[in-house]
Amino acid sequence: MTTQATRDWKAAGPTPAVATPVSRRGAELALIVLAVFLSVYGYCAVGLARTGHVPPDAVRHGAGLGALALAAHVVVRLRAPLADPLPLPVAVLLNGLGLVLIHRLDLETPGERAAPAQLLWSTLGAGLFITVVWLLRDHRALRRATRACGIAATVLLVLPVFFPAVNGARIWIRVAGFSLQPAEFAKVLLVVFFAGHLAAHRKALAGAGRRAWGPVVAIWLLSIGVLVLERDLGTSLLFFALFVILLYVATGRLGWIALGLVLLSAAATAVARIEPHVRGRVADWLDPFASVEAGLGAGQLAQSLFAFAAGGLFGEGLGQGQSVLIGFAAKSDFILATAGEELGLAGLGAVIVLYALLVERGYRAALSTPDRFGRLLAVGLASLIAVQVFVIAGGVTGLIPLTGMAMPFLAQGGSSVVTNWVIVALLVRLGDAAARHEAGDPDAADDPDAADDPDEAGAPGTVDAPGTADGANGPVAGADRADGANGPADPAAGRGRTPVHGVEAPRGDAGHLEGRPS
């Protein structure tokens, strides 16, 4: 930030009302205490239901979870004081609830305990959250690693092909008893890559020429490759849907959504016809009770539907359900069935609302983040959670075929829980940048794309509106162009100045950037 910019910012007068760092962090701390309390309460409820007494390690369990959450809160208070106060407490509550549900299923399968390992992975994930928030002071630094993230994500997606299949899918790397699911880490890298690539090539992709089709066809072919070689319907669906969503947000062309749905449907239909593993999942989805009618007993999807039905409105109570009958995937793919049976429709609805809050906060950060890369990154991370929850919830309820993905924070899976903590850390960082921009901090208002795109200069705090890509249909409603295209700015209104196309362009009072409605 230049000295002149600093003087202009200090002389700008009143800034938009935003919550103070103290109030935001105080609200966050109170919500974290509530999240830890509810997690410990659930842990005790399971013990009372299964053994008749409170688990002897309940205090230690609560202290460990509370210490991790408090450490994360302190780092956010120091490094991102204006960050949104909701993502961290929501993540703590979901992670705590996941540990309770896995522990509850462990009591039914004493020879296959998964909760201790999940707790270890959760600790590692919280540590990575702390590391990311502490070291990544500006999300725009990730843009310089766009190409490296794309290469690394491709390598991670290809690696499982060289390892044996597990339960019909090649999605694991197992070495000396240690296993990883590389696609989980590839998700975040792909979001960074997509955001950086689309931010840099938005104008070309907004056109209808052949150059605009190239990236779409390439990503489509890569998703088919993942589906055929790894038999992983979930990952294939996830990252192609993610690319199409970001492409729509970047260009504002609704046609990309329609094209994406057509390509994805065509690929899934073709692969389902030739790949037995995928075809079997589609058959189970079309008739989940076929095995019951044939006298072979209920399959996994049928048992999941029975669990939801048994839960009713308020559930059987923690520790009192029979979802363990689902089988080997009860702690991973079908963990939501346990929540539905033991917490009921009301509890399951509350869990979905928690995910909705994470997604909404990501989209809210995208609306206020000043740079195009940051907006796309926030939308991508929020959409990553939204698509996963929809695909998994839809699979276990029979809405769509099963995909074999892990429910964020709830399901057993070390790779998944670690990755989701990194996603929350990036959302916290983006929320802090958005709040600093709204408070008028000039350091948070620097958009390297504004000099290349007049539309970006006109609406630095908004996601590109449909039908207005490249200014084809005029400026965004309610937003004046900052490059003088709509007439000269009022000299009395300009208090800060920002370079656009190499020229000092005046800013207005409202939002400190011309183009934000008063």
Short mmCIF file of C-alpha atoms in Angstrom, two decimals:
data_model
loop_
_atom_site.label_atom_id
_atom_site.label_comp_id
_atom_site.label_asym_id
_atom_site.label_seq_id
_atom_site.Cartn_x
_atom_site.Cartn_y
_atom_site.Cartn_z
CA MET A 1 0.00 0.00 0.00
CA THR A 2 1.42 3.35 -1.01
CA THR A 3 1.80 6.27 1.38
CA GLN A 4 -0.65 8.32 -0.70
CA ALA A 5 -3.22 5.51 -0.62
CA THR A 6 -2.85 5.29 3.15
CA ARG A 7 -3.43 9.03 3.56
CA ASP A 8 -6.45 8.90 1.24
CA TRP A 9 -7.91 5.95 3.13
CA LYS A 10 -7.48 7.63 6.53
CA ALA A 11 -9.10 10.79 5.18
CA ALA A 12 -12.02 8.89 3.64
CA GLY A 13 -14.29 9.54 6.57
CA PRO A 14 -16.95 7.12 7.82
CA THR A 15 -16.70 3.53 6.65
CA PRO A 16 -19.48 0.96 6.32
CA ALA A 17 -20.53 -0.51 9.65
CA VAL A 18 -18.88 -3.88 10.25
CA ALA A 19 -18.57 -5.99 13.35
CA THR A 20 -15.48 -5.27 15.42
CA PRO A 21 -12.81 -7.96 15.83
CA VAL A 22 -13.69 -8.26 19.53
CA SER A 23 -17.40 -8.86 18.91
CA ARG A 24 -16.76 -11.39 16.14
CA ARG A 25 -14.23 -13.36 18.12
CA GLY A 26 -16.39 -13.22 21.23
CA ALA A 27 -19.32 -14.70 19.31
CA GLU A 28 -17.02 -17.34 17.85
CA LEU A 29 -15.73 -18.34 21.29
CA ALA A 30 -19.25 -18.63 22.70
CA LEU A 31 -20.31 -20.83 19.78
CA ILE A 32 -17.22 -23.01 20.18
CA VAL A 33 -18.05 -23.59 23.85
CA LEU A 34 -21.58 -24.60 22.82
CA ALA A 35 -20.22 -26.92 20.09
CA VAL A 36 -17.85 -28.67 22.51
CA PHE A 37 -20.62 -29.00 25.11
CA LEU A 38 -23.00 -30.61 22.61
CA SER A 39 -20.29 -33.01 21.44
CA VAL A 40 -19.48 -34.10 25.00
CA TYR A 41 -23.19 -34.40 25.78
CA GLY A 42 -23.62 -36.73 22.81
CA TYR A 43 -20.61 -38.80 23.92
CA CYS A 44 -22.13 -39.18 27.41
CA ALA A 45 -25.57 -39.99 25.98
CA VAL A 46 -24.09 -42.87 23.97
CA GLY A 47 -22.37 -44.23 27.09
CA LEU A 48 -25.56 -44.04 29.14
CA ALA A 49 -27.57 -45.77 26.42
CA ARG A 50 -25.10 -48.62 25.87
CA THR A 51 -23.62 -49.23 29.33
CA GLY A 52 -25.89 -47.41 31.77
CA HIS A 53 -23.22 -44.98 33.00
CA VAL A 54 -21.22 -41.98 31.79
CA PRO A 55 -17.99 -42.98 30.01
CA PRO A 56 -15.05 -42.62 32.42
CA ASP A 57 -13.02 -40.72 29.80
CA ALA A 58 -15.77 -38.17 29.07
CA VAL A 59 -13.85 -35.34 30.76
CA ARG A 60 -10.67 -36.22 28.88
CA HIS A 61 -12.60 -36.40 25.61
CA GLY A 62 -14.14 -32.97 26.19
CA ALA A 63 -10.85 -31.45 27.31
CA GLY A 64 -9.05 -32.70 24.20
CA LEU A 65 -11.72 -31.44 21.82
CA GLY A 66 -11.94 -28.14 23.69
CA ALA A 67 -8.17 -27.63 23.63
CA LEU A 68 -8.02 -28.13 19.86
CA ALA A 69 -10.94 -25.78 19.28
CA LEU A 70 -9.48 -23.15 21.63
CA ALA A 71 -6.08 -23.29 19.90
CA ALA A 72 -7.76 -22.78 16.53
CA HIS A 73 -9.79 -19.88 17.95
CA VAL A 74 -6.69 -18.15 19.33
CA VAL A 75 -4.93 -18.36 15.96
CA VAL A 76 -7.98 -16.91 14.19
CA ARG A 77 -8.14 -14.13 16.79
CA LEU A 78 -4.48 -13.24 16.16
CA ARG A 79 -4.22 -13.74 12.40
CA ALA A 80 -7.74 -13.18 11.03
CA PRO A 81 -9.53 -10.96 13.58
CA LEU A 82 -12.29 -9.91 11.16
CA ALA A 83 -13.03 -13.42 9.91
CA ASP A 84 -16.57 -14.77 9.91
CA PRO A 85 -17.34 -16.19 13.39
CA LEU A 86 -19.42 -19.16 12.13
CA PRO A 87 -17.22 -21.55 10.07
CA LEU A 88 -14.92 -22.65 12.91
CA PRO A 89 -17.68 -23.47 15.47
CA VAL A 90 -19.70 -25.29 12.80
CA ALA A 91 -16.65 -27.39 11.89
CA VAL A 92 -16.00 -28.18 15.57
CA LEU A 93 -19.60 -29.30 16.09
CA LEU A 94 -19.73 -31.45 12.94
CA ASN A 95 -16.37 -33.04 13.73
CA GLY A 96 -17.42 -33.68 17.33
CA LEU A 97 -20.72 -35.22 16.22
CA GLY A 98 -18.87 -37.41 13.74
CA LEU A 99 -16.61 -38.73 16.49
CA VAL A 100 -19.68 -39.50 18.63
CA LEU A 101 -21.41 -41.43 15.82
CA ILE A 102 -18.29 -43.42 14.95
CA HIS A 103 -17.68 -44.22 18.62
CA ARG A 104 -21.30 -45.34 18.92
CA LEU A 105 -20.85 -47.77 15.97
CA ASP A 106 -17.53 -48.96 17.43
CA LEU A 107 -19.43 -50.27 20.44
CA GLU A 108 -21.29 -52.61 18.06
CA THR A 109 -18.08 -53.72 16.32
CA PRO A 110 -15.43 -53.97 19.08
CA GLY A 111 -12.97 -55.66 16.74
CA GLU A 112 -13.03 -52.77 14.27
CA ARG A 113 -12.56 -49.62 16.32
CA ALA A 114 -12.33 -46.52 14.14
CA ALA A 115 -12.92 -43.64 16.59
CA PRO A 116 -9.32 -43.49 17.96
CA ALA A 117 -7.86 -43.21 14.45
CA GLN A 118 -10.52 -40.66 13.48
CA LEU A 119 -9.63 -38.59 16.55
CA LEU A 120 -5.97 -38.67 15.52
CA TRP A 121 -6.83 -37.53 12.00
CA SER A 122 -9.08 -34.81 13.39
CA THR A 123 -6.20 -33.55 15.51
CA LEU A 124 -3.99 -33.45 12.42
CA GLY A 125 -6.72 -31.62 10.52
CA ALA A 126 -7.06 -29.01 13.27
CA GLY A 127 -3.29 -28.62 13.22
CA LEU A 128 -3.38 -27.96 9.48
CA PHE A 129 -6.19 -25.45 10.03
CA ILE A 130 -3.95 -23.59 12.48
CA THR A 131 -1.00 -23.78 10.08
CA VAL A 132 -2.94 -22.45 7.09
CA VAL A 133 -4.51 -19.55 8.99
CA TRP A 134 -1.17 -18.65 10.58
CA LEU A 135 1.03 -18.85 7.47
CA LEU A 136 -1.35 -17.80 4.69
CA ARG A 137 -1.74 -14.09 5.31
CA ASP A 138 -3.29 -13.36 1.90
CA HIS A 139 -5.31 -15.81 -0.20
CA ARG A 140 -4.02 -14.12 -3.38
CA ALA A 141 -0.68 -15.82 -2.81
CA LEU A 142 -2.31 -19.09 -3.89
CA ARG A 143 -2.87 -17.72 -7.37
CA ARG A 144 0.84 -17.93 -8.10
CA ALA A 145 0.60 -21.69 -7.56
CA THR A 146 -2.25 -22.23 -10.04
CA ARG A 147 -0.29 -24.41 -12.45
CA ALA A 148 1.47 -26.34 -9.69
CA CYS A 149 -1.90 -27.10 -8.05
CA GLY A 150 -3.27 -28.39 -11.36
CA ILE A 151 -0.30 -30.69 -11.90
CA ALA A 152 -0.34 -31.97 -8.32
CA ALA A 153 -4.09 -32.64 -8.46
CA THR A 154 -3.72 -34.62 -11.69
CA VAL A 155 -0.94 -36.74 -10.20
CA LEU A 156 -3.02 -37.43 -7.08
CA LEU A 157 -6.01 -38.47 -9.19
CA VAL A 158 -3.94 -40.86 -11.30
CA LEU A 159 -1.95 -42.52 -8.48
CA PRO A 160 -4.67 -44.93 -7.24
CA VAL A 161 -4.81 -46.56 -10.69
CA PHE A 162 -1.55 -48.33 -9.84
CA PHE A 163 -2.88 -49.83 -6.60
CA PRO A 164 -5.34 -52.69 -6.03
CA ALA A 165 -9.06 -51.97 -5.97
CA VAL A 166 -10.84 -51.81 -2.59
CA ASN A 167 -14.56 -52.70 -2.56
CA GLY A 168 -14.64 -52.42 -6.34
CA ALA A 169 -13.07 -48.94 -6.65
CA ARG A 170 -9.47 -47.82 -7.13
CA ILE A 171 -9.44 -44.80 -4.86
CA TRP A 172 -6.96 -45.85 -2.16
CA ILE A 173 -3.20 -45.94 -1.78
CA ARG A 174 -2.18 -48.57 0.78
CA VAL A 175 1.45 -48.97 1.81
CA ALA A 176 2.62 -50.95 4.88
CA GLY A 177 -0.80 -50.79 6.54
CA PHE A 178 -1.10 -47.03 5.96
CA SER A 179 -3.85 -45.85 3.60
CA LEU A 180 -4.71 -42.55 1.94
CA GLN A 181 -7.40 -41.38 -0.46
CA PRO A 182 -5.53 -38.97 -2.78
CA ALA A 183 -8.69 -37.65 -4.42
CA GLU A 184 -9.62 -35.93 -1.15
CA PHE A 185 -6.49 -33.79 -1.27
CA ALA A 186 -6.88 -33.27 -5.01
CA LYS A 187 -10.26 -31.58 -4.42
CA VAL A 188 -8.78 -28.48 -2.79
CA LEU A 189 -5.95 -28.30 -5.31
CA LEU A 190 -8.47 -28.47 -8.16
CA VAL A 191 -10.49 -25.62 -6.65
CA VAL A 192 -7.36 -23.43 -6.54
CA PHE A 193 -6.44 -24.45 -10.09
CA PHE A 194 -9.92 -23.84 -11.49
CA ALA A 195 -10.19 -20.47 -9.72
CA GLY A 196 -6.78 -19.31 -10.94
CA HIS A 197 -7.33 -20.53 -14.50
CA LEU A 198 -10.81 -19.05 -14.85
CA ALA A 199 -9.77 -15.76 -13.28
CA ALA A 200 -6.98 -15.43 -15.83
CA HIS A 201 -8.97 -16.56 -18.89
CA ARG A 202 -12.46 -15.31 -18.12
CA LYS A 203 -12.85 -13.19 -21.25
CA ALA A 204 -11.77 -15.99 -23.59
CA LEU A 205 -14.08 -18.50 -21.93
CA ALA A 206 -17.00 -16.07 -22.03
CA GLY A 207 -16.88 -16.22 -25.83
CA ALA A 208 -18.54 -18.87 -27.92
CA GLY A 209 -15.52 -19.80 -30.02
CA ARG A 210 -13.65 -23.07 -30.14
CA ARG A 211 -11.10 -21.88 -27.59
CA ALA A 212 -13.88 -21.72 -25.01
CA TRP A 213 -14.75 -25.40 -25.57
CA GLY A 214 -11.23 -26.71 -25.09
CA PRO A 215 -11.00 -26.62 -21.28
CA VAL A 216 -14.55 -27.97 -20.88
CA VAL A 217 -13.91 -30.96 -23.14
CA ALA A 218 -10.54 -31.60 -21.44
CA ILE A 219 -12.07 -31.65 -17.95
CA TRP A 220 -14.93 -33.83 -19.22
CA LEU A 221 -12.51 -36.37 -20.67
CA LEU A 222 -10.49 -36.38 -17.46
CA SER A 223 -13.64 -37.02 -15.41
CA ILE A 224 -14.52 -39.95 -17.70
CA GLY A 225 -11.00 -41.28 -17.24
CA VAL A 226 -11.39 -41.19 -13.47
CA LEU A 227 -14.77 -42.90 -13.75
CA VAL A 228 -13.51 -45.69 -16.03
CA LEU A 229 -10.06 -46.34 -14.55
CA GLU A 230 -10.88 -45.88 -10.87
CA ARG A 231 -14.61 -46.71 -10.92
CA ASP A 232 -15.10 -43.69 -8.71
CA LEU A 233 -18.42 -42.13 -9.63
CA GLY A 234 -18.31 -39.67 -6.72
CA THR A 235 -14.99 -38.00 -7.52
CA SER A 236 -15.78 -37.86 -11.23
CA LEU A 237 -19.13 -36.21 -10.58
CA LEU A 238 -17.70 -33.85 -7.99
CA PHE A 239 -14.86 -32.25 -9.85
CA PHE A 240 -16.67 -31.93 -13.19
CA ALA A 241 -19.67 -30.33 -11.47
CA LEU A 242 -17.29 -28.04 -9.60
CA PHE A 243 -15.64 -26.89 -12.83
CA VAL A 244 -18.99 -26.20 -14.50
CA ILE A 245 -20.20 -24.19 -11.48
CA LEU A 246 -17.07 -22.04 -11.47
CA LEU A 247 -17.23 -21.64 -15.23
CA TYR A 248 -20.76 -20.31 -14.91
CA VAL A 249 -19.80 -17.95 -12.08
CA ALA A 250 -16.78 -16.67 -14.03
CA THR A 251 -18.56 -16.08 -17.34
CA GLY A 252 -22.20 -15.60 -16.39
CA ARG A 253 -23.34 -17.87 -19.23
CA LEU A 254 -26.16 -20.20 -18.20
CA GLY A 255 -25.47 -22.38 -21.22
CA TRP A 256 -22.41 -23.86 -19.51
CA ILE A 257 -24.67 -25.37 -16.83
CA ALA A 258 -26.88 -27.01 -19.46
CA LEU A 259 -23.88 -28.26 -21.41
CA GLY A 260 -22.29 -29.65 -18.25
CA LEU A 261 -25.44 -31.57 -17.33
CA VAL A 262 -25.66 -33.06 -20.83
CA LEU A 263 -22.01 -34.12 -20.91
CA LEU A 264 -22.10 -35.54 -17.39
CA SER A 265 -25.31 -37.48 -18.02
CA ALA A 266 -23.97 -38.89 -21.27
CA ALA A 267 -20.72 -40.01 -19.64
CA ALA A 268 -22.44 -41.57 -16.61
CA THR A 269 -24.92 -43.44 -18.81
CA ALA A 270 -22.22 -44.80 -21.10
CA VAL A 271 -19.94 -45.92 -18.26
CA ALA A 272 -22.85 -47.49 -16.35
CA ARG A 273 -23.48 -49.74 -19.35
CA ILE A 274 -19.92 -51.06 -19.59
CA GLU A 275 -18.58 -50.92 -16.02
CA PRO A 276 -20.02 -53.64 -13.70
CA HIS A 277 -19.27 -51.77 -10.46
CA VAL A 278 -21.09 -48.62 -11.59
CA ARG A 279 -23.88 -50.66 -13.20
CA GLY A 280 -24.46 -52.50 -9.92
CA ARG A 281 -24.89 -49.24 -8.02
CA VAL A 282 -27.38 -47.97 -10.59
CA ALA A 283 -29.33 -51.23 -10.32
CA ASP A 284 -29.47 -50.95 -6.51
CA TRP A 285 -30.70 -47.39 -6.85
CA LEU A 286 -33.46 -48.34 -9.30
CA ASP A 287 -34.73 -51.17 -7.07
CA PRO A 288 -33.19 -51.12 -3.57
CA PHE A 289 -35.54 -53.88 -2.32
CA ALA A 290 -34.84 -56.35 -5.12
CA SER A 291 -32.63 -58.50 -2.86
CA VAL A 292 -35.36 -58.56 -0.17
CA GLU A 293 -37.95 -59.75 -2.68
CA ALA A 294 -35.52 -62.42 -3.88
CA GLY A 295 -35.10 -63.73 -0.34
CA LEU A 296 -31.44 -62.69 -0.10
CA GLY A 297 -31.90 -60.14 2.69
CA ALA A 298 -31.69 -56.36 2.60
CA GLY A 299 -28.77 -54.72 0.89
CA GLN A 300 -26.95 -51.64 2.12
CA LEU A 301 -29.26 -49.11 0.51
CA ALA A 302 -32.36 -50.94 1.77
CA GLN A 303 -30.94 -51.06 5.31
CA SER A 304 -30.21 -47.34 5.06
CA LEU A 305 -33.82 -46.61 4.09
CA PHE A 306 -35.04 -48.82 6.95
CA ALA A 307 -32.84 -46.81 9.35
CA PHE A 308 -34.28 -43.49 8.20
CA ALA A 309 -37.80 -44.86 8.52
CA ALA A 310 -37.13 -46.17 12.04
CA GLY A 311 -35.83 -42.77 13.14
CA GLY A 312 -39.14 -41.01 12.64
CA LEU A 313 -39.35 -37.37 13.66
CA PHE A 314 -37.17 -37.32 16.78
CA GLY A 315 -35.10 -40.50 16.46
CA GLU A 316 -34.45 -43.57 18.55
CA GLY A 317 -31.87 -41.76 20.69
CA LEU A 318 -28.07 -41.84 20.49
CA GLY A 319 -26.77 -45.37 20.92
CA GLN A 320 -30.16 -47.03 20.49
CA GLY A 321 -30.42 -47.56 16.74
CA GLN A 322 -29.65 -50.59 14.55
CA SER A 323 -27.83 -48.90 11.65
CA VAL A 324 -24.86 -51.21 12.23
CA LEU A 325 -26.84 -53.72 10.14
CA ILE A 326 -25.88 -51.68 7.08
CA GLY A 327 -22.53 -53.45 7.10
CA PHE A 328 -18.96 -52.47 6.34
CA ALA A 329 -19.70 -48.91 5.17
CA ALA A 330 -21.89 -47.91 8.14
CA LYS A 331 -19.11 -45.69 9.54
CA SER A 332 -18.22 -44.08 6.23
CA ASP A 333 -20.60 -43.90 3.26
CA PHE A 334 -23.73 -44.49 5.37
CA ILE A 335 -22.91 -42.50 8.51
CA LEU A 336 -25.84 -40.21 7.70
CA ALA A 337 -28.21 -43.16 8.13
CA THR A 338 -27.05 -43.52 11.75
CA ALA A 339 -27.71 -39.81 12.31
CA GLY A 340 -31.16 -40.15 10.72
CA GLU A 341 -32.12 -43.18 12.81
CA GLU A 342 -30.86 -41.95 16.18
CA LEU A 343 -31.50 -38.20 15.84
CA GLY A 344 -34.61 -38.41 13.68
CA LEU A 345 -35.74 -36.05 10.97
CA ALA A 346 -35.34 -33.08 13.32
CA GLY A 347 -31.73 -33.91 14.16
CA LEU A 348 -30.88 -34.75 10.57
CA GLY A 349 -32.38 -31.45 9.48
CA ALA A 350 -30.19 -29.64 12.02
CA VAL A 351 -27.10 -31.37 10.60
CA ILE A 352 -28.04 -30.30 7.06
CA VAL A 353 -28.56 -26.73 8.32
CA LEU A 354 -25.00 -26.75 9.70
CA TYR A 355 -23.68 -27.66 6.27
CA ALA A 356 -25.91 -25.01 4.72
CA LEU A 357 -24.39 -22.41 7.05
CA LEU A 358 -20.88 -23.31 5.88
CA VAL A 359 -21.95 -23.03 2.25
CA GLU A 360 -23.81 -19.76 2.80
CA ARG A 361 -20.84 -18.19 4.56
CA GLY A 362 -18.61 -19.17 1.68
CA TYR A 363 -20.94 -17.55 -0.83
CA ARG A 364 -21.26 -14.47 1.37
CA ALA A 365 -17.48 -14.13 1.44
CA ALA A 366 -17.46 -14.43 -2.36
CA LEU A 367 -19.87 -11.50 -2.68
CA SER A 368 -17.57 -9.22 -0.66
CA THR A 369 -14.11 -10.42 -1.68
CA PRO A 370 -12.60 -7.71 -3.91
CA ASP A 371 -10.53 -9.80 -6.34
CA ARG A 372 -11.85 -12.17 -8.98
CA PHE A 373 -9.61 -15.06 -7.92
CA GLY A 374 -10.80 -14.76 -4.33
CA ARG A 375 -14.44 -14.73 -5.40
CA LEU A 376 -14.02 -17.85 -7.50
CA LEU A 377 -12.03 -19.56 -4.74
CA ALA A 378 -14.74 -18.85 -2.16
CA VAL A 379 -17.50 -20.06 -4.49
CA GLY A 380 -15.47 -23.17 -5.33
CA LEU A 381 -14.81 -24.13 -1.71
CA ALA A 382 -18.44 -23.54 -0.71
CA SER A 383 -19.69 -25.47 -3.74
CA LEU A 384 -17.32 -28.31 -2.91
CA ILE A 385 -19.11 -28.80 0.41
CA ALA A 386 -22.55 -28.30 -1.15
CA VAL A 387 -22.03 -30.84 -3.94
CA GLN A 388 -20.57 -33.43 -1.55
CA VAL A 389 -23.47 -33.13 0.89
CA PHE A 390 -26.03 -33.33 -1.90
CA VAL A 391 -24.39 -36.33 -3.58
CA ILE A 392 -23.92 -38.27 -0.32
CA ALA A 393 -27.31 -37.44 1.20
CA GLY A 394 -28.97 -38.17 -2.13
CA GLY A 395 -27.19 -41.53 -2.38
CA VAL A 396 -28.07 -42.86 1.08
CA THR A 397 -31.71 -41.73 0.75
CA GLY A 398 -32.17 -43.27 -2.70
CA LEU A 399 -32.48 -39.96 -4.56
CA ILE A 400 -29.46 -40.70 -6.79
CA PRO A 401 -27.10 -43.70 -7.16
CA LEU A 402 -24.53 -44.23 -4.42
CA THR A 403 -21.15 -42.65 -5.07
CA GLY A 404 -18.92 -43.87 -2.24
CA MET A 405 -17.93 -40.41 -0.97
CA ALA A 406 -17.40 -39.41 2.66
CA MET A 407 -19.75 -36.99 4.40
CA PRO A 408 -17.61 -33.95 5.39
CA PHE A 409 -16.48 -34.17 9.05
CA LEU A 410 -19.05 -36.85 9.97
CA ALA A 411 -17.83 -39.95 8.17
CA GLN A 412 -14.85 -42.15 8.97
CA GLY A 413 -11.92 -41.19 6.78
CA GLY A 414 -8.68 -39.49 7.71
CA SER A 415 -8.01 -37.98 4.29
CA SER A 416 -11.50 -36.49 4.22
CA VAL A 417 -11.46 -34.88 7.67
CA VAL A 418 -8.00 -33.38 7.12
CA THR A 419 -9.05 -31.91 3.77
CA ASN A 420 -12.23 -30.43 5.22
CA TRP A 421 -10.30 -28.65 7.96
CA VAL A 422 -8.13 -27.06 5.25
CA ILE A 423 -11.28 -25.96 3.41
CA VAL A 424 -12.60 -24.28 6.57
CA ALA A 425 -9.23 -22.57 7.08
CA LEU A 426 -9.38 -21.09 3.59
CA LEU A 427 -12.97 -19.94 4.16
CA VAL A 428 -11.83 -18.21 7.36
CA ARG A 429 -9.03 -16.47 5.47
CA LEU A 430 -11.40 -15.38 2.69
CA GLY A 431 -13.94 -14.16 5.24
CA ASP A 432 -11.28 -12.00 6.87
CA ALA A 433 -10.28 -10.52 3.49
CA ALA A 434 -13.92 -9.78 2.67
CA ALA A 435 -14.49 -8.05 6.03
CA ARG A 436 -11.31 -5.97 5.67
CA HIS A 437 -12.44 -4.90 2.21
CA GLU A 438 -15.85 -3.84 3.55
CA ALA A 439 -14.10 -1.91 6.31
CA GLY A 440 -12.19 0.07 3.67
CA ASP A 441 -8.75 -1.49 4.05
CA PRO A 442 -6.91 -0.59 0.79
CA ASP A 443 -4.64 -3.61 1.14
CA ALA A 444 -7.70 -5.83 0.72
CA ALA A 445 -8.98 -3.95 -2.33
CA ASP A 446 -6.15 -4.72 -4.76
CA ASP A 447 -7.45 -6.75 -7.72
CA PRO A 448 -4.75 -7.61 -10.28
CA ASP A 449 -7.46 -8.41 -12.85
CA ALA A 450 -9.09 -4.98 -12.75
CA ALA A 451 -6.53 -3.49 -15.13
CA ASP A 452 -7.38 -6.14 -17.73
CA ASP A 453 -11.16 -6.04 -17.44
CA PRO A 454 -13.26 -2.85 -17.15
CA ASP A 455 -16.16 -4.84 -15.72
CA GLU A 456 -14.01 -5.89 -12.78
CA ALA A 457 -13.27 -2.25 -12.03
CA GLY A 458 -16.97 -1.52 -12.04
CA ALA A 459 -18.05 -4.18 -9.60
CA PRO A 460 -15.15 -5.23 -7.45
CA GLY A 461 -17.29 -6.61 -4.67
CA THR A 462 -19.70 -8.75 -6.65
CA VAL A 463 -19.75 -12.09 -8.38
CA ASP A 464 -20.22 -11.72 -12.12
CA ALA A 465 -23.91 -11.54 -12.92
CA PRO A 466 -25.42 -13.88 -15.53
CA GLY A 467 -25.74 -12.30 -18.93
CA THR A 468 -23.19 -9.53 -18.23
CA ALA A 469 -19.93 -11.29 -19.02
CA ASP A 470 -17.40 -8.96 -20.59
CA GLY A 471 -19.91 -6.14 -20.45
CA ALA A 472 -21.81 -7.63 -23.40
CA ASN A 473 -25.16 -6.61 -22.01
CA GLY A 474 -24.09 -3.49 -20.23
CA PRO A 475 -22.91 -2.90 -16.68
CA VAL A 476 -24.23 -4.84 -13.72
CA ALA A 477 -27.43 -3.36 -12.41
CA GLY A 478 -26.79 -0.74 -9.79
CA ALA A 479 -23.07 -0.56 -10.56
CA ASP A 480 -21.42 2.39 -12.31
CA ARG A 481 -18.33 1.82 -14.38
CA ALA A 482 -15.21 3.08 -12.61
CA ASP A 483 -13.26 3.70 -15.83
CA GLY A 484 -15.34 6.72 -16.79
CA ALA A 485 -17.46 4.89 -19.39
CA ASN A 486 -20.65 6.20 -17.84
CA GLY A 487 -19.48 9.75 -17.52
CA PRO A 488 -17.09 11.56 -15.20
CA ALA A 489 -17.24 10.86 -11.50
CA ASP A 490 -18.11 13.57 -9.03
CA PRO A 491 -14.76 14.99 -7.84
CA ALA A 492 -16.23 15.71 -4.42
CA ALA A 493 -17.19 12.10 -3.96
CA GLY A 494 -13.77 10.67 -4.74
CA ARG A 495 -11.76 10.24 -1.56
CA GLY A 496 -9.63 7.27 -2.49
CA ARG A 497 -8.06 6.57 -5.86
CA THR A 498 -7.25 3.28 -7.46
CA PRO A 499 -5.46 2.68 -10.78
CA VAL A 500 -7.63 1.33 -13.59
CA HIS A 501 -6.01 0.85 -16.99
CA GLY A 502 -3.08 2.85 -15.77
CA VAL A 503 -5.26 5.88 -14.91
CA GLU A 504 -6.16 7.10 -11.44
CA ALA A 505 -9.89 6.45 -11.14
CA PRO A 506 -11.95 8.03 -8.35
CA ARG A 507 -13.69 5.99 -5.71
CA GLY A 508 -16.98 6.78 -4.12
CA ASP A 509 -18.08 6.88 -0.51
CA ALA A 510 -20.29 3.81 -0.47
CA GLY A 511 -18.18 0.73 0.10
CA HIS A 512 -15.09 2.83 -0.76
CA LEU A 513 -15.24 1.49 -4.29
CA GLU A 514 -17.39 3.09 -6.94
CA GLY A 515 -19.94 0.63 -8.20
CA ARG A 516 -21.23 -0.51 -4.79
CA PRO A 517 -24.81 0.69 -4.17
CA SER A 518 -25.23 3.39 -1.55
#
